[in-house]
mmCIF file of C-alpha atoms and ligand atoms in Angstrom:
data_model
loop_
_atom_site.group_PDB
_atom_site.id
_atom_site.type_symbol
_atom_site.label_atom_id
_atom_site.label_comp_id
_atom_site.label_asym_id
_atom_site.label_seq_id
_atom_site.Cartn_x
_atom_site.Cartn_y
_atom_site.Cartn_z
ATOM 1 C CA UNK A 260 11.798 7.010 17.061
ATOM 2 C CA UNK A 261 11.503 5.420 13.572
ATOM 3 C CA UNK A 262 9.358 2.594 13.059
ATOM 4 C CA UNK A 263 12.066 0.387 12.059
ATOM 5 C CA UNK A 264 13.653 1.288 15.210
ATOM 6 C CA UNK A 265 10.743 0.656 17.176
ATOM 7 C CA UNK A 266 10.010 -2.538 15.632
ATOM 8 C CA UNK A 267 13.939 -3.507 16.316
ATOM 9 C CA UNK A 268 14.403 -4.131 12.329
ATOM 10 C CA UNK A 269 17.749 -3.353 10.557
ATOM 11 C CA UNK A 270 16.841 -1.838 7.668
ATOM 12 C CA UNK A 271 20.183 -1.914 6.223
ATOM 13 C CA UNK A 272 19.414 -5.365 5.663
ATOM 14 C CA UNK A 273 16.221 -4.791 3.609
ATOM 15 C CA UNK A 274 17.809 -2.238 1.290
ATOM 16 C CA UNK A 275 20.979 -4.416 0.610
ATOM 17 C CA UNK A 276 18.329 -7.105 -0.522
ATOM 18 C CA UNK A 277 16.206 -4.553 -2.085
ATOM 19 C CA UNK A 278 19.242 -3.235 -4.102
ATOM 20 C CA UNK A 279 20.497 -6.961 -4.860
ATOM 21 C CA UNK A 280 17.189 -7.652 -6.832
ATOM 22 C CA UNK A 281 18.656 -5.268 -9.735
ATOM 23 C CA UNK A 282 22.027 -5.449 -9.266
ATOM 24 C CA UNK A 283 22.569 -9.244 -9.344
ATOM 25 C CA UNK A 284 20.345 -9.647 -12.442
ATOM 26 C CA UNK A 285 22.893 -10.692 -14.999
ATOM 27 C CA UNK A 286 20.797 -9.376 -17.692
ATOM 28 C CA UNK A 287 20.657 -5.757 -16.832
ATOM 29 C CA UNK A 288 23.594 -3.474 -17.157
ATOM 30 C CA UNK A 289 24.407 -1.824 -13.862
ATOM 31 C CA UNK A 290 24.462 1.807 -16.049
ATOM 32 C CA UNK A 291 21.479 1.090 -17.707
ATOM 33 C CA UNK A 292 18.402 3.617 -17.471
ATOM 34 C CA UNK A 293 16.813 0.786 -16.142
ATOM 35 C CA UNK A 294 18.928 0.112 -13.458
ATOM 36 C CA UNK A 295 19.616 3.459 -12.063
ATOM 37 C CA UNK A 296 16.200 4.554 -11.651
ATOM 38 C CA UNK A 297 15.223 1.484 -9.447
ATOM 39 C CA UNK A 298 18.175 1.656 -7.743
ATOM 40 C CA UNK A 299 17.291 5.623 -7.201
ATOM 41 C CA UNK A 300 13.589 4.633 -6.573
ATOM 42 C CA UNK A 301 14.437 2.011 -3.806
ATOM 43 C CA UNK A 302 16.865 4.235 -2.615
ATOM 44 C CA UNK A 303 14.965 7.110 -2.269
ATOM 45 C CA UNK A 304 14.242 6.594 1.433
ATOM 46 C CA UNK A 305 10.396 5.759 1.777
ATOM 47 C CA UNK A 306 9.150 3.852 5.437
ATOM 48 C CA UNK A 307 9.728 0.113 4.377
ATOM 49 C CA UNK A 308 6.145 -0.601 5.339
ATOM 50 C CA UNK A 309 5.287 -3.778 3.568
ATOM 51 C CA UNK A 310 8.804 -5.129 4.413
ATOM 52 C CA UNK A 311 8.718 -4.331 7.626
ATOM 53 C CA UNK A 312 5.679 -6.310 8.282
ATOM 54 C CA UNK A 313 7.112 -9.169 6.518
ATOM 55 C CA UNK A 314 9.669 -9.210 9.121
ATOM 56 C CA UNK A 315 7.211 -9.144 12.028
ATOM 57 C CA UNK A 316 5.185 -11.782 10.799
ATOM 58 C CA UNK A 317 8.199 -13.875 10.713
ATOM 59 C CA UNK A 318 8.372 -13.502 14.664
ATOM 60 C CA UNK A 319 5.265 -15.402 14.737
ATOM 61 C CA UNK A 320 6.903 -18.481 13.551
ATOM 62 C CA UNK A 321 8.692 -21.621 14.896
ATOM 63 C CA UNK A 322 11.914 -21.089 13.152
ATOM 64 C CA UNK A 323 13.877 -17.974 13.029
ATOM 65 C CA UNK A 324 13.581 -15.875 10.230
ATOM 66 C CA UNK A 325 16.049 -16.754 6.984
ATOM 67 C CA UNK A 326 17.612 -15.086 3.498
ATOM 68 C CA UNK A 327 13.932 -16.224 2.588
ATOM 69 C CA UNK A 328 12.280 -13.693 4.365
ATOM 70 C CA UNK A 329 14.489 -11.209 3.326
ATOM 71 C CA UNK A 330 13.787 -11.835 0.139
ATOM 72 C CA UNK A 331 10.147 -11.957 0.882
ATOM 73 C CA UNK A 332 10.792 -8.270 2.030
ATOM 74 C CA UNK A 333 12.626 -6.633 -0.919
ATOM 75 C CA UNK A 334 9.782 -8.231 -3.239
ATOM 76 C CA UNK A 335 6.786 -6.652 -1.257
ATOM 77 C CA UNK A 336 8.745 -3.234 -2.000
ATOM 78 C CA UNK A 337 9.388 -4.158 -5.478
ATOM 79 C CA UNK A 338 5.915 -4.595 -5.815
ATOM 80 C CA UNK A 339 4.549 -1.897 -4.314
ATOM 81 C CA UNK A 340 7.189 0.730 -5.727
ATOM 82 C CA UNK A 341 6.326 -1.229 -8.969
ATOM 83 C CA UNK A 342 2.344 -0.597 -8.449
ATOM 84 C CA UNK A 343 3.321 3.237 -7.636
ATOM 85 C CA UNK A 344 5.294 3.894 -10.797
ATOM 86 C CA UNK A 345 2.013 2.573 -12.912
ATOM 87 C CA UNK A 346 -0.391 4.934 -10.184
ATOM 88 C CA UNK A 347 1.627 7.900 -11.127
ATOM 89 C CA UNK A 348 1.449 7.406 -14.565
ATOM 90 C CA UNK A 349 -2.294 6.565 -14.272
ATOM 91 C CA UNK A 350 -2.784 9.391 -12.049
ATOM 92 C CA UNK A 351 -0.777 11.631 -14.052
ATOM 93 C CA UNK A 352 0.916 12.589 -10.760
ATOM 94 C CA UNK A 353 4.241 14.896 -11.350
ATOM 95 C CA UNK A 354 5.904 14.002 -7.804
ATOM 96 C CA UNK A 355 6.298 11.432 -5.358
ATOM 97 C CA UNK A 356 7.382 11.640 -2.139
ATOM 98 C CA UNK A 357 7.597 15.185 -2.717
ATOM 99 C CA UNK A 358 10.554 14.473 -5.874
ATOM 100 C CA UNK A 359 9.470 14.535 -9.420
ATOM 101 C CA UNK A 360 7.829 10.725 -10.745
ATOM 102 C CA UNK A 361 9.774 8.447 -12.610
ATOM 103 C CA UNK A 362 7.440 8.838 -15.606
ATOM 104 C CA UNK A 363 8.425 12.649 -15.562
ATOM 105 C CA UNK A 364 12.060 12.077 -15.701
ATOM 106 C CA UNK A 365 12.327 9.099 -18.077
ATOM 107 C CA UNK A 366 8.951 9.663 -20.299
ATOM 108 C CA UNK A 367 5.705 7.448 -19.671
ATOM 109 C CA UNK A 368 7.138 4.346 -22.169
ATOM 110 C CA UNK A 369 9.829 3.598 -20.299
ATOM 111 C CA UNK A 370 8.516 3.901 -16.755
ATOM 112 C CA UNK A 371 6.199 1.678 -17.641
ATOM 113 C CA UNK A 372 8.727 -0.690 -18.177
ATOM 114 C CA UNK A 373 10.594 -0.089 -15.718
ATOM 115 C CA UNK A 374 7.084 -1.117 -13.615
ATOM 116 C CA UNK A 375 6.268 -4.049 -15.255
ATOM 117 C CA UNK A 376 9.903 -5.409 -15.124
ATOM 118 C CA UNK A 377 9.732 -5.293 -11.019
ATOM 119 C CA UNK A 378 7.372 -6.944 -10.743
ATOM 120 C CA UNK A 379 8.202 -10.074 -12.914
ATOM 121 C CA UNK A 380 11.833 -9.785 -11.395
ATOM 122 C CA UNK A 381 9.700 -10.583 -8.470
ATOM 123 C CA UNK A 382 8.085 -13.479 -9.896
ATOM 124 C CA UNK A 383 11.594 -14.192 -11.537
ATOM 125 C CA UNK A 384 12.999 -14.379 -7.588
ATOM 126 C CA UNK A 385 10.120 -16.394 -6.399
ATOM 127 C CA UNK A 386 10.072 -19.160 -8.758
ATOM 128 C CA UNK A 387 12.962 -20.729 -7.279
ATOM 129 C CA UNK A 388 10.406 -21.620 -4.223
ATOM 130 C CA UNK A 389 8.677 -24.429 -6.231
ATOM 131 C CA UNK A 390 8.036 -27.169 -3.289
ATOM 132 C CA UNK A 391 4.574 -27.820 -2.230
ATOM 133 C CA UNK A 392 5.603 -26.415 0.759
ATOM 134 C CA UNK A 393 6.920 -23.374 -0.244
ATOM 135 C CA UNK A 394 3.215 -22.626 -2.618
ATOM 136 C CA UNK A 395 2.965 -19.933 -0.095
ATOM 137 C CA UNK A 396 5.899 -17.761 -1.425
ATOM 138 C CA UNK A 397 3.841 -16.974 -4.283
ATOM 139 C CA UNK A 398 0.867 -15.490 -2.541
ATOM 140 C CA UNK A 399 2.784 -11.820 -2.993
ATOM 141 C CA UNK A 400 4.128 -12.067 -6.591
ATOM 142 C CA UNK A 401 0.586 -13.876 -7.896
ATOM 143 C CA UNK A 402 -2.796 -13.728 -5.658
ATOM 144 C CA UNK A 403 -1.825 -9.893 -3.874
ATOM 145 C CA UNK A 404 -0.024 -8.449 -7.083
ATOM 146 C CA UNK A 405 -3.287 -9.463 -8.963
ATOM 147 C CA UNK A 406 -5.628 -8.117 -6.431
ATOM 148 C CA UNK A 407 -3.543 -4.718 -6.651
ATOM 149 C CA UNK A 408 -4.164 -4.229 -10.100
ATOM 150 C CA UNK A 409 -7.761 -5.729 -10.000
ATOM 151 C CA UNK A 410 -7.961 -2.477 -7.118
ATOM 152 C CA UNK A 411 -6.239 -0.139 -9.386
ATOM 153 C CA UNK A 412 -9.092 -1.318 -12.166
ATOM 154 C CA UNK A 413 -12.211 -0.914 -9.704
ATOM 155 C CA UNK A 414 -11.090 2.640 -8.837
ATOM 156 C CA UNK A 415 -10.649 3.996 -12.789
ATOM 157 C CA UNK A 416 -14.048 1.979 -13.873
ATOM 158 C CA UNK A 417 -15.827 4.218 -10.789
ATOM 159 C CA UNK A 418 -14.458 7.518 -12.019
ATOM 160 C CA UNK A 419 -16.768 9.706 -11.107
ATOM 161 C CA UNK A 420 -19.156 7.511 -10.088
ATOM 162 C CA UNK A 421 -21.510 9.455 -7.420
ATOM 163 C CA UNK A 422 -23.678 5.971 -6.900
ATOM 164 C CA UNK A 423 -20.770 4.208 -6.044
ATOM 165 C CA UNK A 424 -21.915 1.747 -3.258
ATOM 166 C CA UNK A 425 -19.804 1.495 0.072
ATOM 167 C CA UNK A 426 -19.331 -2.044 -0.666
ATOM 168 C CA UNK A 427 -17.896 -1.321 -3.661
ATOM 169 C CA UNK A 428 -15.380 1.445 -2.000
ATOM 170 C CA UNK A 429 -14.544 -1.099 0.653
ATOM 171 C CA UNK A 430 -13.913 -3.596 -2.172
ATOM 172 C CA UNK A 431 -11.695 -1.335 -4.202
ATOM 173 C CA UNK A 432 -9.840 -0.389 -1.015
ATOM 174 C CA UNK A 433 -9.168 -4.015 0.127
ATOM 175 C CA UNK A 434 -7.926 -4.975 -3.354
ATOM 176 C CA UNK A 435 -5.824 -2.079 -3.617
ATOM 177 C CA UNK A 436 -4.262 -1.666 -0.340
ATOM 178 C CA UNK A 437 -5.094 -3.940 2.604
ATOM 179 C CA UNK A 438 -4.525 -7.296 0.336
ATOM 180 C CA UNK A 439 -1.048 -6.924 -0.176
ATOM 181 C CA UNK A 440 -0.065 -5.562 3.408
ATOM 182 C CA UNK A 441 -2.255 -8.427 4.862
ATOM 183 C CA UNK A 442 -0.205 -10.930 2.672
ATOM 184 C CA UNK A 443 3.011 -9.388 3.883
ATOM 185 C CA UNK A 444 2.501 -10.505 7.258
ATOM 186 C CA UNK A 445 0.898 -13.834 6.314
ATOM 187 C CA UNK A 446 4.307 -15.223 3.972
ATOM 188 C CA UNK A 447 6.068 -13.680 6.399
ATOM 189 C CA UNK A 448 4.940 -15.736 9.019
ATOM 190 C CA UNK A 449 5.042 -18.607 7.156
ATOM 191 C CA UNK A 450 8.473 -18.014 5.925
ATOM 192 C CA UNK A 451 9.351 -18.542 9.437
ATOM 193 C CA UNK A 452 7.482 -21.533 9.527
ATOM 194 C CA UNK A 453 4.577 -20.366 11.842
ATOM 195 C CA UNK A 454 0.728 -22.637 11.804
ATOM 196 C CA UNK A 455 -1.435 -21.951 9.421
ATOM 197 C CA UNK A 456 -4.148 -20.449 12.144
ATOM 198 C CA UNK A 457 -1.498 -17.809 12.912
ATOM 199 C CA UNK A 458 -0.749 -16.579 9.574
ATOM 200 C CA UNK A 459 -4.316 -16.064 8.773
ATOM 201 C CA UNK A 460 -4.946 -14.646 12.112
ATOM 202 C CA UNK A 461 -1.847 -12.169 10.610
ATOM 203 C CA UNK A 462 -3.433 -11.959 7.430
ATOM 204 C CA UNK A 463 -6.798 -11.022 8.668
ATOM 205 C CA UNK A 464 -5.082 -8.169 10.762
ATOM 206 C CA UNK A 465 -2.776 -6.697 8.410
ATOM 207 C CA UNK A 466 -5.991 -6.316 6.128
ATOM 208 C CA UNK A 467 -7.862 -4.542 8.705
ATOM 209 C CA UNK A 468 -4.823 -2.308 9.295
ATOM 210 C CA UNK A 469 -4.855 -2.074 5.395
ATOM 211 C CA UNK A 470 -8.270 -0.931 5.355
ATOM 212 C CA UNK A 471 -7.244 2.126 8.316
ATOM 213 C CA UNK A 472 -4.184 2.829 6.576
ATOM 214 C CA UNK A 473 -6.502 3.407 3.300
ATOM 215 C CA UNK A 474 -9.524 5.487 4.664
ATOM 216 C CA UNK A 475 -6.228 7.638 6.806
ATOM 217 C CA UNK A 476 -5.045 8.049 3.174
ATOM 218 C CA UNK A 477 -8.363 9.521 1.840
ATOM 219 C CA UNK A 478 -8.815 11.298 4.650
ATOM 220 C CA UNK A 479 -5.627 13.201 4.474
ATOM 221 C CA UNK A 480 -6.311 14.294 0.831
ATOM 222 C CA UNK A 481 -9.053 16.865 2.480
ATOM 223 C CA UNK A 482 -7.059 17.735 5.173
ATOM 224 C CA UNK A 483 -3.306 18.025 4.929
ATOM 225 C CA UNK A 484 -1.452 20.698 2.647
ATOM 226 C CA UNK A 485 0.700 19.879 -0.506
ATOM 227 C CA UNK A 486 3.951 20.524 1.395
ATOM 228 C CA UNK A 487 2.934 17.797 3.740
ATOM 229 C CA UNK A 488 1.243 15.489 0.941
ATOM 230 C CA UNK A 489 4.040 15.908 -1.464
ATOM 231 C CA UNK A 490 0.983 16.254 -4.188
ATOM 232 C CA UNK A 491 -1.622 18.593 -4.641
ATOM 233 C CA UNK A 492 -4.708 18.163 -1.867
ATOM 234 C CA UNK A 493 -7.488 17.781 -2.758
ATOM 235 C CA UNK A 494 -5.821 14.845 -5.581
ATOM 236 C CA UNK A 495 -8.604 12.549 -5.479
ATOM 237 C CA UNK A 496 -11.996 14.777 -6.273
ATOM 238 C CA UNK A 497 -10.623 16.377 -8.434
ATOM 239 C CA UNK A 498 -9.367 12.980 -10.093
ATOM 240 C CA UNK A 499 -12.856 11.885 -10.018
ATOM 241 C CA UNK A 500 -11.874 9.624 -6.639
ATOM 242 C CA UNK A 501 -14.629 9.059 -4.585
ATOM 243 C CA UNK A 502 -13.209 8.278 -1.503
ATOM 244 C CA UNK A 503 -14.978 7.818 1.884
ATOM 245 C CA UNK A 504 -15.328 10.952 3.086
ATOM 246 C CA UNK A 505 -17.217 12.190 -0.282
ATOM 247 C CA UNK A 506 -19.581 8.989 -0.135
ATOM 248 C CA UNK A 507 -20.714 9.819 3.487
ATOM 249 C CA UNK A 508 -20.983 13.622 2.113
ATOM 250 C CA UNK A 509 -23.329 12.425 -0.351
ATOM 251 C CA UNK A 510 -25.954 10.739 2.331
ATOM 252 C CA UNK A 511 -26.176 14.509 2.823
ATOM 253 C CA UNK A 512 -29.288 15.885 0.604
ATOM 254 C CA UNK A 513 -27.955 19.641 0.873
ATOM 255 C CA UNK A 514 -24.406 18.378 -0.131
ATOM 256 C CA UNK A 515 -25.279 16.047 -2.507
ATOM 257 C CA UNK A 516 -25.992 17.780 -5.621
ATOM 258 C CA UNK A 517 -23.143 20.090 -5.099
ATOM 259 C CA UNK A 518 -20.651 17.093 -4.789
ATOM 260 C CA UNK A 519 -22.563 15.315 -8.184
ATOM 261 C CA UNK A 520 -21.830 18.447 -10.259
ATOM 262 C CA UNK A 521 -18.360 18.018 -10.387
ATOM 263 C CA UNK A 522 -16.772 15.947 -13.515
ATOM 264 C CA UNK A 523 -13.691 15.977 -15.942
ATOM 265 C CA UNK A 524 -14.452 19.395 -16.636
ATOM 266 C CA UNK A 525 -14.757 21.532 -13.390
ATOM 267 C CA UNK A 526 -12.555 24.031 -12.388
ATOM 268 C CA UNK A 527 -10.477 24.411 -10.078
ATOM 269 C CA UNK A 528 -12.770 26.672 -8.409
ATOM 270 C CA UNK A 529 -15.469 24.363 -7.927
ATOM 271 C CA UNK A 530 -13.505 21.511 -6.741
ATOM 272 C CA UNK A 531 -12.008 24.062 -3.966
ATOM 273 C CA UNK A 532 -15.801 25.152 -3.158
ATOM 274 C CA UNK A 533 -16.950 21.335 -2.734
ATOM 275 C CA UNK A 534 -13.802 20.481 -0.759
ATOM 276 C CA UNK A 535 -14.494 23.026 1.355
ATOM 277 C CA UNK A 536 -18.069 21.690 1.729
ATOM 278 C CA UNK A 537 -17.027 18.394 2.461
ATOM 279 C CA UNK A 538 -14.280 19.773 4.847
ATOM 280 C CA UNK A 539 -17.080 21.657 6.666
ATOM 281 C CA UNK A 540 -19.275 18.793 7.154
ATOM 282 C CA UNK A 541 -19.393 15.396 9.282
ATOM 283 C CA UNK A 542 -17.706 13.224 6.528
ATOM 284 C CA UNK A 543 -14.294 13.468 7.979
ATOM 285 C CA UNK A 544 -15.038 12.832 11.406
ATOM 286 C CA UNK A 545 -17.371 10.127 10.736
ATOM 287 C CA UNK A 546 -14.809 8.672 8.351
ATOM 288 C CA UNK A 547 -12.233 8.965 10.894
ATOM 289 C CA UNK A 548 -14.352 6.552 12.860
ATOM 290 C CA UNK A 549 -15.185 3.813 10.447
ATOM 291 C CA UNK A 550 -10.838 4.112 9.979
ATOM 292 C CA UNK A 551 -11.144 3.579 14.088
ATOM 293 C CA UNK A 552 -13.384 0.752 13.797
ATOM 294 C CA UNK A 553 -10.635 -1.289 11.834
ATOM 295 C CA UNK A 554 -8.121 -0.583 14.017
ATOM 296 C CA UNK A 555 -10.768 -1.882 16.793
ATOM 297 C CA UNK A 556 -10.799 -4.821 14.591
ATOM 298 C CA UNK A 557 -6.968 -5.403 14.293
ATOM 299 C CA UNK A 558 -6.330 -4.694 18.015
ATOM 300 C CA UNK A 559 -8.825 -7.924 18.663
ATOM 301 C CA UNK A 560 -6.699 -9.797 16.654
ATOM 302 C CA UNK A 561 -3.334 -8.930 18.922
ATOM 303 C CA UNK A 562 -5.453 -9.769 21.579
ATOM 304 C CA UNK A 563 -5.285 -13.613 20.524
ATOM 305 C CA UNK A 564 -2.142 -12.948 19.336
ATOM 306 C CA UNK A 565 -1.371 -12.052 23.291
ATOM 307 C CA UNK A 566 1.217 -15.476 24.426
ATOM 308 C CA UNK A 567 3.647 -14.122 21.270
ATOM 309 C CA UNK A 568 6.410 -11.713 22.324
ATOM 310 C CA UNK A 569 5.673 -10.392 19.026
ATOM 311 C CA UNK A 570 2.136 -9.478 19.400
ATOM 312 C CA UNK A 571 4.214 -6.140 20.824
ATOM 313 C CA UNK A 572 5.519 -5.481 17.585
ATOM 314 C CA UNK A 573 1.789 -5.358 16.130
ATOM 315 C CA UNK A 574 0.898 -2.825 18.807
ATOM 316 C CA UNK A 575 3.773 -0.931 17.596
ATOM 317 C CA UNK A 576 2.372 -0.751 13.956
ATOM 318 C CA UNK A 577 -1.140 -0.532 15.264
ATOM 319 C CA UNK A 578 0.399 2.587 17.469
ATOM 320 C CA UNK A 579 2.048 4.040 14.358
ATOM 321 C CA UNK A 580 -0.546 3.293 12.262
ATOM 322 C CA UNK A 581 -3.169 5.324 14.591
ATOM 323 C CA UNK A 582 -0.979 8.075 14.599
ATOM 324 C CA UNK A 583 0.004 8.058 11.052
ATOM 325 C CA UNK A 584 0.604 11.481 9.746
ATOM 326 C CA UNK A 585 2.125 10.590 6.242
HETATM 327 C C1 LIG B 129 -1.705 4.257 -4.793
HETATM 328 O O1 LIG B 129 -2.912 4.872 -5.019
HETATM 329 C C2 LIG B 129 -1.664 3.018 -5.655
HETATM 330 C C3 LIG B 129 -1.814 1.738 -5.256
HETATM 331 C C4 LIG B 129 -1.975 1.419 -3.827
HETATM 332 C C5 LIG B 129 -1.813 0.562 -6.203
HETATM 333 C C6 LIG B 129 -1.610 0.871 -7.663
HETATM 334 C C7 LIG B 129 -1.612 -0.366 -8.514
HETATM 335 C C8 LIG B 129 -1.426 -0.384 -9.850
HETATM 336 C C9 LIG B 129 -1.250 0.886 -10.625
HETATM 337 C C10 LIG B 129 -1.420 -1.681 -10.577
HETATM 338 C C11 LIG B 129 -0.056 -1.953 -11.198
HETATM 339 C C12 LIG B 129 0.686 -2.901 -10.373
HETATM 340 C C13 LIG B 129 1.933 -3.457 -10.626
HETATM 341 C C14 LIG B 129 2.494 -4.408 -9.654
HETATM 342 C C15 LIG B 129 2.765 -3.130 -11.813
HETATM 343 P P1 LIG B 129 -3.262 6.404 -4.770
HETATM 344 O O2 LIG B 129 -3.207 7.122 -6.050
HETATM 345 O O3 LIG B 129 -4.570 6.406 -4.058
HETATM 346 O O4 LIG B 129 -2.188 6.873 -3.732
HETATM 347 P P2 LIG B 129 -1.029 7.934 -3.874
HETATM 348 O O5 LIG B 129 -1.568 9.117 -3.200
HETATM 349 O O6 LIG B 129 0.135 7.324 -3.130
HETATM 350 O O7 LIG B 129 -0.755 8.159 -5.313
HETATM 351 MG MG1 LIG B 130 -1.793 8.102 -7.049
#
């Protein structure tokens, strides 16, 4: 079953709002360039994550969920497809989801854009929400969008940084990730009116499900093929990434200066040797468990979360989230 089923979600519902963020922007010709490739991004299937959890924070609340939350929903995708046309570019990624990137198909100028005018379409949206009460709203368009890009900055200014601390990893990796899924849940939840104890009690577990979801992510770049990744493996060392499973590789003295010779200019050779050092070591398994020990942390949180009906739905993301296999 899909996780959209599982979760009960339509997610018809979601992409009709998704799509209406372009299409009912008066400004922007429906046959524009710009306009067909968000409506082909957005449209390109993709798992709805981010809006999905918007929706099940919105179970936590006193009121039933409204066109607000919907909203809230197609702007956490805009964002995040938003974030990922900039990463590609940045990365210098040629596919996505296994297709070719936007930047590949329309030239880097224009996908950029095409990025940056998401994601003030979102804060175009938003600003309608300008009660006190609804300050909120603009947690995802202001406070996580900022902390997504502050991530995105951390990560290129540690380029090939072996004496990255783990601190700063986890850092990067909240900033980056966990932020913006834990603030889906949060204005979710508030959207639906819920206390404010809830949606932090949200917020704090969509982070540590952020965090998982992150370390799973680095984890897979050592272990699953292209076909599966829909990018080359082994992305991030040779992208000068270091990820989890290379920082615990470095504890290891034998490892070590093996993993600190590689730079800009390796080949491909040596980045296959030290993946398969790293591959052949305890850094996966022992990043696998610091991945388990958030999900530990998260499934604490459903635990108080226990009189909501709802706190089902977070065992279902927790579940899916365990077993993620991209
Ligand atoms: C995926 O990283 C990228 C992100 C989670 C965030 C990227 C954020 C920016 C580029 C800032 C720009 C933001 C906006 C809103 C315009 P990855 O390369 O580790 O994962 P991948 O394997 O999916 O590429
Ligand atoms: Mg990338």
């Amino acid at each position: 079953m899909k996780l959209h089923e599982s979760l009960n979600i339509d997610l018809n519902e979601i992409n009709h709002e998704i799509k209406n963020l372009v299409t009912r922007d008066k400004d922007v010709p429906k046959k524009s360039q710009l306009a067909q490739s968000i409506l082909e991004l957005t449209g390109s299937g993709g798992k709805r994550l981010r809006p999905l959890m918007v929706i099940v924070g919105s179970r936590f609340g006193r009121k039933p969920a409204g066109r607000r939350t919907l909203q809230l929903s197609a702007a956490a995708e805009f964002i995040h497809v938003a974030s990922l046309i900039h990463d590609d570019i940045i990365d210098n990624a040629e596919l996505r989801r296994g297709e070719p990137a936007l930047h590949t198909k329309t030239g880097i100028q224009s996908a950029v854009h095409i990025g940056n005018y998401m994601s003030a379409r979102v804060i175009e949206l938003l600003s309608k929400y300008s009660g006190d009460k609804d300050r909120y709203v603009h947690d995802l368009s202001s406070v996580a969008t900022a902390q997504l890009c502050l991530g995105e900055y951390q990560q290129m200014e540690h380029v090939f940084d072996y004496d990255l601390t783990l601190e700063q990893y986890l850092e990067k990796s909240r900033n980056k990730t966990a932020l913006l899924m834990a603030t889906c849940l949060k204005v979710g939840a508030l959207s639906a009116e819920s206390t404010d104890e809830i949606a932090q009690l949200l917020y704090d577990f969509g982070e540590a499900l952020g965090m998982s979801f992150q370390i799973q992510d680095d984890i897979l770049d050592f272990t699953q093929s292209a076909d599966v990744l829909g990018k080359p493996a082994g992305s991030d060392l040779r992208q000068g990434q270091v990820t989890l499973p290379v920082l615990i590789a470095l504890k290891d003295a034998e490892l070590a200066p093996v993993i600190r010779r590689i730079g800009p200019a390796s080949s491909a050779g040596d980045v296959a040797h030290v993946l398969e050092l790293i591959k052949g070591s305890d850094a996966l398994a022992r990043s696998e468990a610091v991945s388990q020990d958030y999900l530990a942390q998260a499934d604490a949180i459903v635990q108080q979360l226990s009189s909501f009906p709802a706190h089902a739905d977070l065992e279902t993301l927790l579940r899916y989230f365990a077993g993620r296999d991209h």
